PDB file of C-alpha atoms in Angstrom:
ATOM      1  CA  MET C 290       0.000   0.000   0.000  1.00 49.00           C
ATOM      2  CA  THR C 291       1.410   3.372  -1.017  1.00 51.00           C
ATOM      3  CA  ARG C 292       1.919   5.862   1.813  1.00 60.00           C
ATOM      4  CA  PRO C 293      -0.003   9.105   1.236  1.00 68.00           C
ATOM      5  CA  VAL C 294       2.101  12.161   0.487  1.00 72.00           C
ATOM      6  CA  THR C 295       2.009  14.728   3.295  1.00 87.00           C
ATOM      7  CA  SER C 296       1.409  18.433   2.732  1.00 88.00           C
ATOM      8  CA  ALA C 297       5.031  19.175   3.642  1.00 87.00           C
ATOM      9  CA  GLU C 298       6.341  16.585   1.153  1.00 90.00           C
ATOM     10  CA  ARG C 299       4.093  17.911  -1.594  1.00 90.00           C
ATOM     11  CA  ALA C 300       5.139  21.490  -0.879  1.00 91.00           C
ATOM     12  CA  LEU C 301       8.783  20.399  -0.965  1.00 90.00           C
ATOM     13  CA  GLN C 302       8.408  18.580  -4.294  1.00 87.00           C
ATOM     14  CA  GLU C 303       6.500  21.411  -5.962  1.00 90.00           C
ATOM     15  CA  LEU C 304       8.769  24.164  -4.690  1.00 90.00           C
ATOM     16  CA  ARG C 305      11.871  22.241  -5.731  1.00 84.00           C
ATOM     17  CA  GLU C 306      10.496  21.839  -9.246  1.00 80.00           C
ATOM     18  CA  LEU C 307       9.474  25.505  -9.472  1.00 83.00           C
ATOM     19  CA  ILE C 308      13.043  26.514  -8.582  1.00 80.00           C
ATOM     20  CA  LEU C 309      14.883  23.954 -10.696  1.00 71.00           C
ATOM     21  CA  GLY C 310      12.557  24.510 -13.639  1.00 66.00           C
ATOM     22  CA  GLY C 311      13.157  28.265 -13.575  1.00 67.00           C
ATOM     23  CA  ALA C 312       9.611  29.327 -12.632  1.00 77.00           C
ATOM     24  CA  LEU C 313      11.136  30.905  -9.515  1.00 81.00           C
ATOM     25  CA  SER C 314      14.283  32.680 -10.612  1.00 75.00           C
ATOM     26  CA  PRO C 315      17.494  33.125  -8.569  1.00 74.00           C
ATOM     27  CA  GLY C 316      17.066  35.875  -5.990  1.00 79.00           C
ATOM     28  CA  ALA C 317      13.259  35.712  -6.070  1.00 86.00           C
ATOM     29  CA  ARG C 318      11.610  36.366  -2.718  1.00 91.00           C
ATOM     30  CA  LEU C 319       9.793  33.353  -1.248  1.00 93.00           C
ATOM     31  CA  GLY C 320       6.993  34.675   0.930  1.00 93.00           C
ATOM     32  CA  GLU C 321       5.307  31.999   3.024  1.00 92.00           C
ATOM     33  CA  VAL C 322       1.816  33.440   2.602  1.00 93.00           C
ATOM     34  CA  GLU C 323       2.081  33.757  -1.181  1.00 93.00           C
ATOM     35  CA  LEU C 324       3.595  30.287  -1.549  1.00 94.00           C
ATOM     36  CA  ALA C 325       0.949  28.716   0.696  1.00 93.00           C
ATOM     37  CA  GLU C 326      -1.778  30.209  -1.513  1.00 93.00           C
ATOM     38  CA  ARG C 327       0.003  29.128  -4.684  1.00 93.00           C
ATOM     39  CA  LEU C 328       0.479  25.546  -3.481  1.00 92.00           C
ATOM     40  CA  GLY C 329      -2.857  25.204  -1.718  1.00 92.00           C
ATOM     41  CA  VAL C 330      -1.376  24.376   1.699  1.00 92.00           C
ATOM     42  CA  SER C 331      -0.954  26.110   5.047  1.00 92.00           C
ATOM     43  CA  ARG C 332       2.140  28.108   5.986  1.00 92.00           C
ATOM     44  CA  THR C 333       3.597  25.329   8.176  1.00 93.00           C
ATOM     45  CA  PRO C 334       4.334  22.891   5.295  1.00 93.00           C
ATOM     46  CA  VAL C 335       5.794  25.786   3.300  1.00 94.00           C
ATOM     47  CA  ARG C 336       8.071  26.736   6.198  1.00 93.00           C
ATOM     48  CA  GLU C 337       9.249  23.110   6.505  1.00 93.00           C
ATOM     49  CA  ALA C 338       9.828  22.899   2.750  1.00 93.00           C
ATOM     50  CA  LEU C 339      11.883  26.094   2.725  1.00 93.00           C
ATOM     51  CA  SER C 340      14.094  24.754   5.524  1.00 93.00           C
ATOM     52  CA  ARG C 341      14.700  21.533   3.584  1.00 89.00           C
ATOM     53  CA  LEU C 342      15.470  23.439   0.386  1.00 88.00           C
ATOM     54  CA  ALA C 343      17.897  25.669   2.289  1.00 87.00           C
ATOM     55  CA  ALA C 344      19.732  22.515   3.407  1.00 83.00           C
ATOM     56  CA  GLU C 345      19.876  21.414  -0.251  1.00 75.00           C
ATOM     57  CA  GLY C 346      21.383  24.740  -1.301  1.00 76.00           C
ATOM     58  CA  LEU C 347      18.376  25.844  -3.356  1.00 82.00           C
ATOM     59  CA  VAL C 348      17.103  28.477  -0.913  1.00 88.00           C
ATOM     60  CA  GLU C 349      18.817  31.130   1.177  1.00 88.00           C
ATOM     61  CA  ILE C 350      17.215  32.193   4.481  1.00 92.00           C
ATOM     62  CA  SER C 351      18.378  35.272   6.370  1.00 88.00           C
ATOM     63  CA  PRO C 352      16.862  37.204   9.305  1.00 84.00           C
ATOM     64  CA  ASN C 353      16.587  40.494   7.443  1.00 79.00           C
ATOM     65  CA  ARG C 354      15.531  39.338   3.969  1.00 79.00           C
ATOM     66  CA  GLY C 355      13.543  36.180   4.687  1.00 89.00           C
ATOM     67  CA  ALA C 356      13.723  33.313   2.188  1.00 92.00           C
ATOM     68  CA  ARG C 357      14.901  33.710  -1.386  1.00 90.00           C
ATOM     69  CA  VAL C 358      15.896  31.436  -4.226  1.00 86.00           C
ATOM     70  CA  ALA C 359      19.628  30.847  -3.882  1.00 81.00           C
ATOM     71  CA  THR C 360      21.985  32.707  -6.166  1.00 77.00           C
ATOM     72  CA  TRP C 361      25.594  32.096  -7.134  1.00 74.00           C
ATOM     73  CA  THR C 362      27.892  34.931  -8.040  1.00 78.00           C
ATOM     74  CA  VAL C 363      29.980  34.704 -11.177  1.00 83.00           C
ATOM     75  CA  ALA C 364      33.076  34.374  -9.004  1.00 85.00           C
ATOM     76  CA  GLU C 365      31.537  31.459  -7.061  1.00 80.00           C
ATOM     77  CA  LEU C 366      30.563  29.663 -10.256  1.00 82.00           C
ATOM     78  CA  GLU C 367      33.993  30.182 -11.770  1.00 86.00           C
ATOM     79  CA  GLY C 368      35.543  28.779  -8.601  1.00 85.00           C
ATOM     80  CA  VAL C 369      33.393  25.645  -8.826  1.00 84.00           C
ATOM     81  CA  PHE C 370      34.279  25.065 -12.465  1.00 89.00           C
ATOM     82  CA  ASP C 371      37.966  25.874 -11.924  1.00 91.00           C
ATOM     83  CA  LEU C 372      38.077  23.130  -9.307  1.00 90.00           C
ATOM     84  CA  ARG C 373      36.195  20.698 -11.542  1.00 92.00           C
ATOM     85  CA  ILE C 374      38.470  21.356 -14.490  1.00 95.00           C
ATOM     86  CA  SER C 375      41.538  20.634 -12.357  1.00 94.00           C
ATOM     87  CA  LEU C 376      40.139  17.330 -11.052  1.00 96.00           C
ATOM     88  CA  GLU C 377      37.644  15.701 -13.409  1.00 96.00           C
ATOM     89  CA  PRO C 378      39.849  15.425 -16.524  1.00 98.00           C
ATOM     90  CA  GLN C 379      42.517  13.707 -14.391  1.00 97.00           C
ATOM     91  CA  LEU C 380      39.982  11.223 -13.052  1.00 97.00           C
ATOM     92  CA  THR C 381      38.703  10.574 -16.577  1.00 98.00           C
ATOM     93  CA  GLY C 382      42.229   9.820 -17.751  1.00 98.00           C
ATOM     94  CA  PHE C 383      42.782   7.459 -14.814  1.00 98.00           C
ATOM     95  CA  ALA C 384      39.540   5.645 -15.714  1.00 98.00           C
ATOM     96  CA  VAL C 385      40.719   4.674 -19.211  1.00 98.00           C
ATOM     97  CA  PRO C 386      43.059   1.764 -18.400  1.00 98.00           C
ATOM     98  CA  ASN C 387      40.610   0.430 -15.795  1.00 98.00           C
ATOM     99  CA  ALA C 388      37.562   0.319 -18.082  1.00 98.00           C
ATOM    100  CA  SER C 389      36.547  -3.182 -19.139  1.00 98.00           C
ATOM    101  CA  PRO C 390      34.558  -3.830 -22.336  1.00 98.00           C
ATOM    102  CA  ALA C 391      31.437  -4.142 -20.162  1.00 98.00           C
ATOM    103  CA  ASP C 392      32.171  -0.769 -18.518  1.00 98.00           C
ATOM    104  CA  ILE C 393      32.601   0.859 -21.914  1.00 98.00           C
ATOM    105  CA  GLU C 394      29.309  -0.600 -23.141  1.00 98.00           C
ATOM    106  CA  GLU C 395      27.549   0.702 -20.040  1.00 98.00           C
ATOM    107  CA  LEU C 396      28.967   4.192 -20.584  1.00 98.00           C
ATOM    108  CA  ASP C 397      28.130   4.028 -24.283  1.00 98.00           C
ATOM    109  CA  ASP C 398      24.525   3.185 -23.429  1.00 98.00           C
ATOM    110  CA  LEU C 399      24.320   6.115 -20.998  1.00 98.00           C
ATOM    111  CA  ALA C 400      25.848   8.498 -23.564  1.00 98.00           C
ATOM    112  CA  HIS C 401      23.360   7.545 -26.272  1.00 97.00           C
ATOM    113  CA  ARG C 402      20.394   7.633 -23.902  1.00 97.00           C
ATOM    114  CA  MET C 403      21.440  11.177 -22.978  1.00 97.00           C
ATOM    115  CA  VAL C 404      21.448  12.130 -26.653  1.00 96.00           C
ATOM    116  CA  GLU C 405      17.940  10.680 -27.009  1.00 96.00           C
ATOM    117  CA  VAL C 406      16.357  12.452 -24.033  1.00 95.00           C
ATOM    118  CA  GLY C 407      18.459  15.623 -23.994  1.00 93.00           C
ATOM    119  CA  GLY C 408      18.579  16.575 -27.654  1.00 90.00           C
ATOM    120  CA  PRO C 409      16.753  19.857 -28.368  1.00 88.00           C
ATOM    121  CA  GLY C 410      13.235  19.313 -29.689  1.00 88.00           C
ATOM    122  CA  PRO C 411       9.687  18.466 -28.602  1.00 89.00           C
ATOM    123  CA  ARG C 412      10.747  15.180 -26.965  1.00 88.00           C
ATOM    124  CA  GLN C 413      13.465  16.730 -24.831  1.00 91.00           C
ATOM    125  CA  ASP C 414      13.313  15.690 -21.152  1.00 91.00           C
ATOM    126  CA  LEU C 415      15.848  17.489 -18.972  1.00 84.00           C
ATOM    127  CA  ASP C 416      14.522  15.768 -15.839  1.00 81.00           C
ATOM    128  CA  ALA C 417      15.463  12.407 -17.377  1.00 89.00           C
ATOM    129  CA  LEU C 418      18.816  13.779 -18.543  1.00 90.00           C
ATOM    130  CA  VAL C 419      20.044  14.754 -15.077  1.00 83.00           C
ATOM    131  CA  PRO C 420      20.274  11.238 -13.526  1.00 87.00           C
ATOM    132  CA  LEU C 421      21.785   9.802 -16.722  1.00 93.00           C
ATOM    133  CA  ASN C 422      24.445  12.509 -16.715  1.00 91.00           C
ATOM    134  CA  ARG C 423      25.190  11.908 -13.046  1.00 88.00           C
ATOM    135  CA  ALA C 424      25.451   8.148 -13.624  1.00 94.00           C
ATOM    136  CA  PHE C 425      27.892   8.704 -16.514  1.00 97.00           C
ATOM    137  CA  HIS C 426      30.186  10.984 -14.548  1.00 94.00           C
ATOM    138  CA  ASP C 427      29.949   8.878 -11.380  1.00 93.00           C
ATOM    139  CA  ARG C 428      30.917   5.758 -13.350  1.00 97.00           C
ATOM    140  CA  LEU C 429      34.034   7.443 -14.686  1.00 97.00           C
ATOM    141  CA  VAL C 430      35.001   8.559 -11.179  1.00 96.00           C
ATOM    142  CA  ALA C 431      34.484   5.034  -9.832  1.00 97.00           C
ATOM    143  CA  LEU C 432      36.608   3.548 -12.618  1.00 98.00           C
ATOM    144  CA  ALA C 433      39.413   6.009 -11.868  1.00 98.00           C
ATOM    145  CA  ALA C 434      39.862   4.317  -8.468  1.00 97.00           C
ATOM    146  CA  HIS C 435      41.397   7.455  -6.958  1.00 96.00           C
ATOM    147  CA  PRO C 436      39.444   8.182  -3.740  1.00 95.00           C
ATOM    148  CA  THR C 437      41.354  11.317  -2.771  1.00 94.00           C
ATOM    149  CA  LEU C 438      40.578  13.114  -6.029  1.00 94.00           C
ATOM    150  CA  ALA C 439      37.046  11.684  -6.024  1.00 94.00           C
ATOM    151  CA  THR C 440      36.343  13.150  -2.588  1.00 91.00           C
ATOM    152  CA  ALA C 441      37.654  16.549  -3.644  1.00 90.00           C
ATOM    153  CA  LEU C 442      35.514  16.471  -6.784  1.00 89.00           C
ATOM    154  CA  ALA C 443      32.365  15.504  -4.851  1.00 85.00           C
ATOM    155  CA  ALA C 444      32.831  18.563  -2.659  1.00 76.00           C
ATOM    156  CA  ALA C 445      33.075  20.777  -5.755  1.00 74.00           C
ATOM    157  CA  ILE C 446      29.889  19.601  -7.465  1.00 74.00           C
ATOM    158  CA  HIS C 447      26.640  21.244  -6.413  1.00 63.00           C
ATOM    159  CA  PRO C 448      23.526  19.423  -7.694  1.00 58.00           C
ATOM    160  CA  PRO C 449      21.455  22.624  -8.019  1.00 59.00           C
ATOM    161  CA  ILE C 450      24.140  24.124 -10.253  1.00 62.00           C
ATOM    162  CA  VAL C 451      24.202  20.993 -12.414  1.00 59.00           C
ATOM    163  CA  ARG C 452      20.422  20.984 -12.845  1.00 57.00           C
ATOM    164  CA  ARG C 453      20.270  24.686 -13.650  1.00 58.00           C
ATOM    165  CA  ASN C 454      23.140  24.233 -16.037  1.00 64.00           C
ATOM    166  CA  PHE C 455      21.019  22.044 -18.308  1.00 74.00           C
ATOM    167  CA  SER C 456      18.148  24.537 -18.146  1.00 73.00           C
ATOM    168  CA  ALA C 457      20.504  27.346 -19.176  1.00 81.00           C
ATOM    169  CA  TYR C 458      21.926  25.628 -22.268  1.00 87.00           C
ATOM    170  CA  ASP C 459      21.155  26.959 -25.715  1.00 90.00           C
ATOM    171  CA  ALA C 460      20.607  24.299 -28.382  1.00 92.00           C
ATOM    172  CA  GLU C 461      24.159  24.450 -29.776  1.00 94.00           C
ATOM    173  CA  SER C 462      25.863  24.228 -26.374  1.00 94.00           C
ATOM    174  CA  LEU C 463      23.639  21.338 -25.328  1.00 94.00           C
ATOM    175  CA  ARG C 464      24.358  19.363 -28.494  1.00 95.00           C
ATOM    176  CA  ARG C 465      28.064  19.968 -27.914  1.00 96.00           C
ATOM    177  CA  SER C 466      27.797  18.720 -24.333  1.00 95.00           C
ATOM    178  CA  LEU C 467      25.928  15.561 -25.337  1.00 97.00           C
ATOM    179  CA  ALA C 468      28.468  14.856 -28.074  1.00 97.00           C
ATOM    180  CA  HIS C 469      31.282  15.100 -25.515  1.00 98.00           C
ATOM    181  CA  HIS C 470      29.910  12.075 -23.658  1.00 98.00           C
ATOM    182  CA  VAL C 471      29.901  10.036 -26.873  1.00 98.00           C
ATOM    183  CA  GLU C 472      33.464  11.131 -27.654  1.00 98.00           C
ATOM    184  CA  ILE C 473      34.695  10.239 -24.166  1.00 98.00           C
ATOM    185  CA  VAL C 474      33.429   6.703 -24.794  1.00 98.00           C
ATOM    186  CA  ALA C 475      35.338   6.691 -28.075  1.00 98.00           C
ATOM    187  CA  ALA C 476      38.510   7.658 -26.184  1.00 98.00           C
ATOM    188  CA  LEU C 477      37.914   4.788 -23.762  1.00 98.00           C
ATOM    189  CA  ARG C 478      37.540   2.349 -26.666  1.00 98.00           C
ATOM    190  CA  ALA C 479      40.806   3.657 -28.114  1.00 98.00           C
ATOM    191  CA  ASP C 480      42.522   3.263 -24.717  1.00 98.00           C
ATOM    192  CA  ASP C 481      43.712   6.884 -24.982  1.00 98.00           C
ATOM    193  CA  PRO C 482      43.846   8.726 -21.614  1.00 98.00           C
ATOM    194  CA  GLY C 483      45.101  11.939 -23.225  1.00 98.00           C
ATOM    195  CA  TRP C 484      42.123  12.077 -25.572  1.00 98.00           C
ATOM    196  CA  ALA C 485      39.715  11.368 -22.704  1.00 98.00           C
ATOM    197  CA  ARG C 486      41.254  14.141 -20.573  1.00 98.00           C
ATOM    198  CA  ALA C 487      41.070  16.622 -23.440  1.00 98.00           C
ATOM    199  CA  VAL C 488      37.393  15.929 -24.124  1.00 98.00           C
ATOM    200  CA  MET C 489      36.462  16.184 -20.445  1.00 98.00           C
ATOM    201  CA  THR C 490      38.324  19.500 -20.255  1.00 98.00           C
ATOM    202  CA  ALA C 491      36.307  20.788 -23.216  1.00 98.00           C
ATOM    203  CA  HIS C 492      33.123  19.398 -21.660  1.00 97.00           C
ATOM    204  CA  ILE C 493      33.566  21.283 -18.400  1.00 95.00           C
ATOM    205  CA  SER C 494      34.706  24.447 -20.210  1.00 96.00           C
ATOM    206  CA  ASN C 495      31.494  24.342 -22.237  1.00 95.00           C
ATOM    207  CA  ALA C 496      29.417  23.999 -19.044  1.00 91.00           C
ATOM    208  CA  ARG C 497      31.342  26.825 -17.414  1.00 91.00           C
ATOM    209  CA  ALA C 498      30.678  29.184 -20.335  1.00 92.00           C
ATOM    210  CA  VAL C 499      26.951  28.388 -20.188  1.00 90.00           C
ATOM    211  CA  MET C 500      26.660  28.964 -16.453  1.00 85.00           C
ATOM    212  CA  VAL C 501      28.719  32.156 -16.360  1.00 87.00           C
ATOM    213  CA  ARG C 502      26.690  33.616 -19.231  1.00 86.00           C
ATOM    214  CA  ALA C 503      23.447  32.714 -17.420  1.00 80.00           C
ATOM    215  CA  ALA C 504      24.718  34.175 -14.135  1.00 77.00           C
ATOM    216  CA  LEU C 505      25.689  37.450 -15.791  1.00 82.00           C
ATOM    217  CA  HIS C 506      22.234  37.656 -17.367  1.00 73.00           C
ATOM    218  CA  GLU C 507      20.518  36.893 -14.039  1.00 67.00           C
ATOM    219  CA  THR C 508      22.620  39.512 -12.244  1.00 66.00           C
ATOM    220  CA  ALA C 509      21.719  42.178 -14.789  1.00 69.00           C
ATOM    221  CA  GLN C 510      18.058  41.185 -14.614  1.00 64.00           C
ATOM    222  CA  HIS C 511      18.056  41.248 -10.814  1.00 57.00           C
ATOM    223  CA  VAL C 512      19.621  44.710 -10.698  1.00 58.00           C
ATOM    224  CA  SER C 513      17.078  46.095 -13.162  1.00 59.00           C
ATOM    225  CA  THR C 514      14.107  44.715 -11.184  1.00 54.00           C
ATOM    226  CA  GLN C 515      15.446  45.141  -7.637  1.00 57.00           C
ATOM    227  CA  ASP C 516      12.810  45.990  -5.044  1.00 54.00           C
ATOM    228  CA  PRO C 517      13.651  49.343  -3.355  1.00 50.00           C
ATOM    229  CA  SER C 518      12.861  47.704   0.004  1.00 49.00           C
ATOM    230  CA  ASP C 519      15.831  45.401  -0.511  1.00 50.00           C
ATOM    231  CA  GLU C 520      18.189  48.357  -0.364  1.00 44.00           C
ATOM    232  CA  GLU C 521      16.531  49.617   2.828  1.00 41.00           C
ATOM    233  CA  ALA C 522      16.939  46.197   4.451  1.00 39.00           C
ATOM    234  CA  SER C 523      20.602  45.893   3.536  1.00 36.00           C
TER     235      SER C 523
END
């Protein structure tokens, strides 16, 4: 028998999707009363949901400004991607000699499934793309068998940034990203660590360009629509 979903769980699920899907933009104020009306619940489930989302890094809560959708500065994003680009290509290169034919087939399947669900068009499903992408990258890290670098990389990757990254892609950048996964598999088949490292470097550089461009746009948009009361509260 399926357990019924509580009001707090439903509020959490719906708010998470509104944020990750872009309906609530970075920096947007999250008033409990307005959200309760929008979601059809009381303020208590909304308050619980906001606390959970703050723990996930999707919401920022401060005494003076209340709850808002989390934002990342350009400098913070660049720091995340700088760390990734120093670690993930190395791990990808280490994975090459450890990848068995079965591992390569598994990665190949993930890469082509990502092309199917992530390719721009009416059948695109970014929600399905996210776990496939995570599985692909996690498999490479596992194959690298380098726990020290893997731990450092895990600390550098923020799931909300990854999910928003896909939402921010234009069609050309997304196609390029999906093609990188296929090419990394080709480098594994060729037993070429240098090729694999180079493609992963390009892959992360592509993601970085997308996110920095989106952050600059969001910053400009936020400044142009800033509520005067924000300045008084600061």
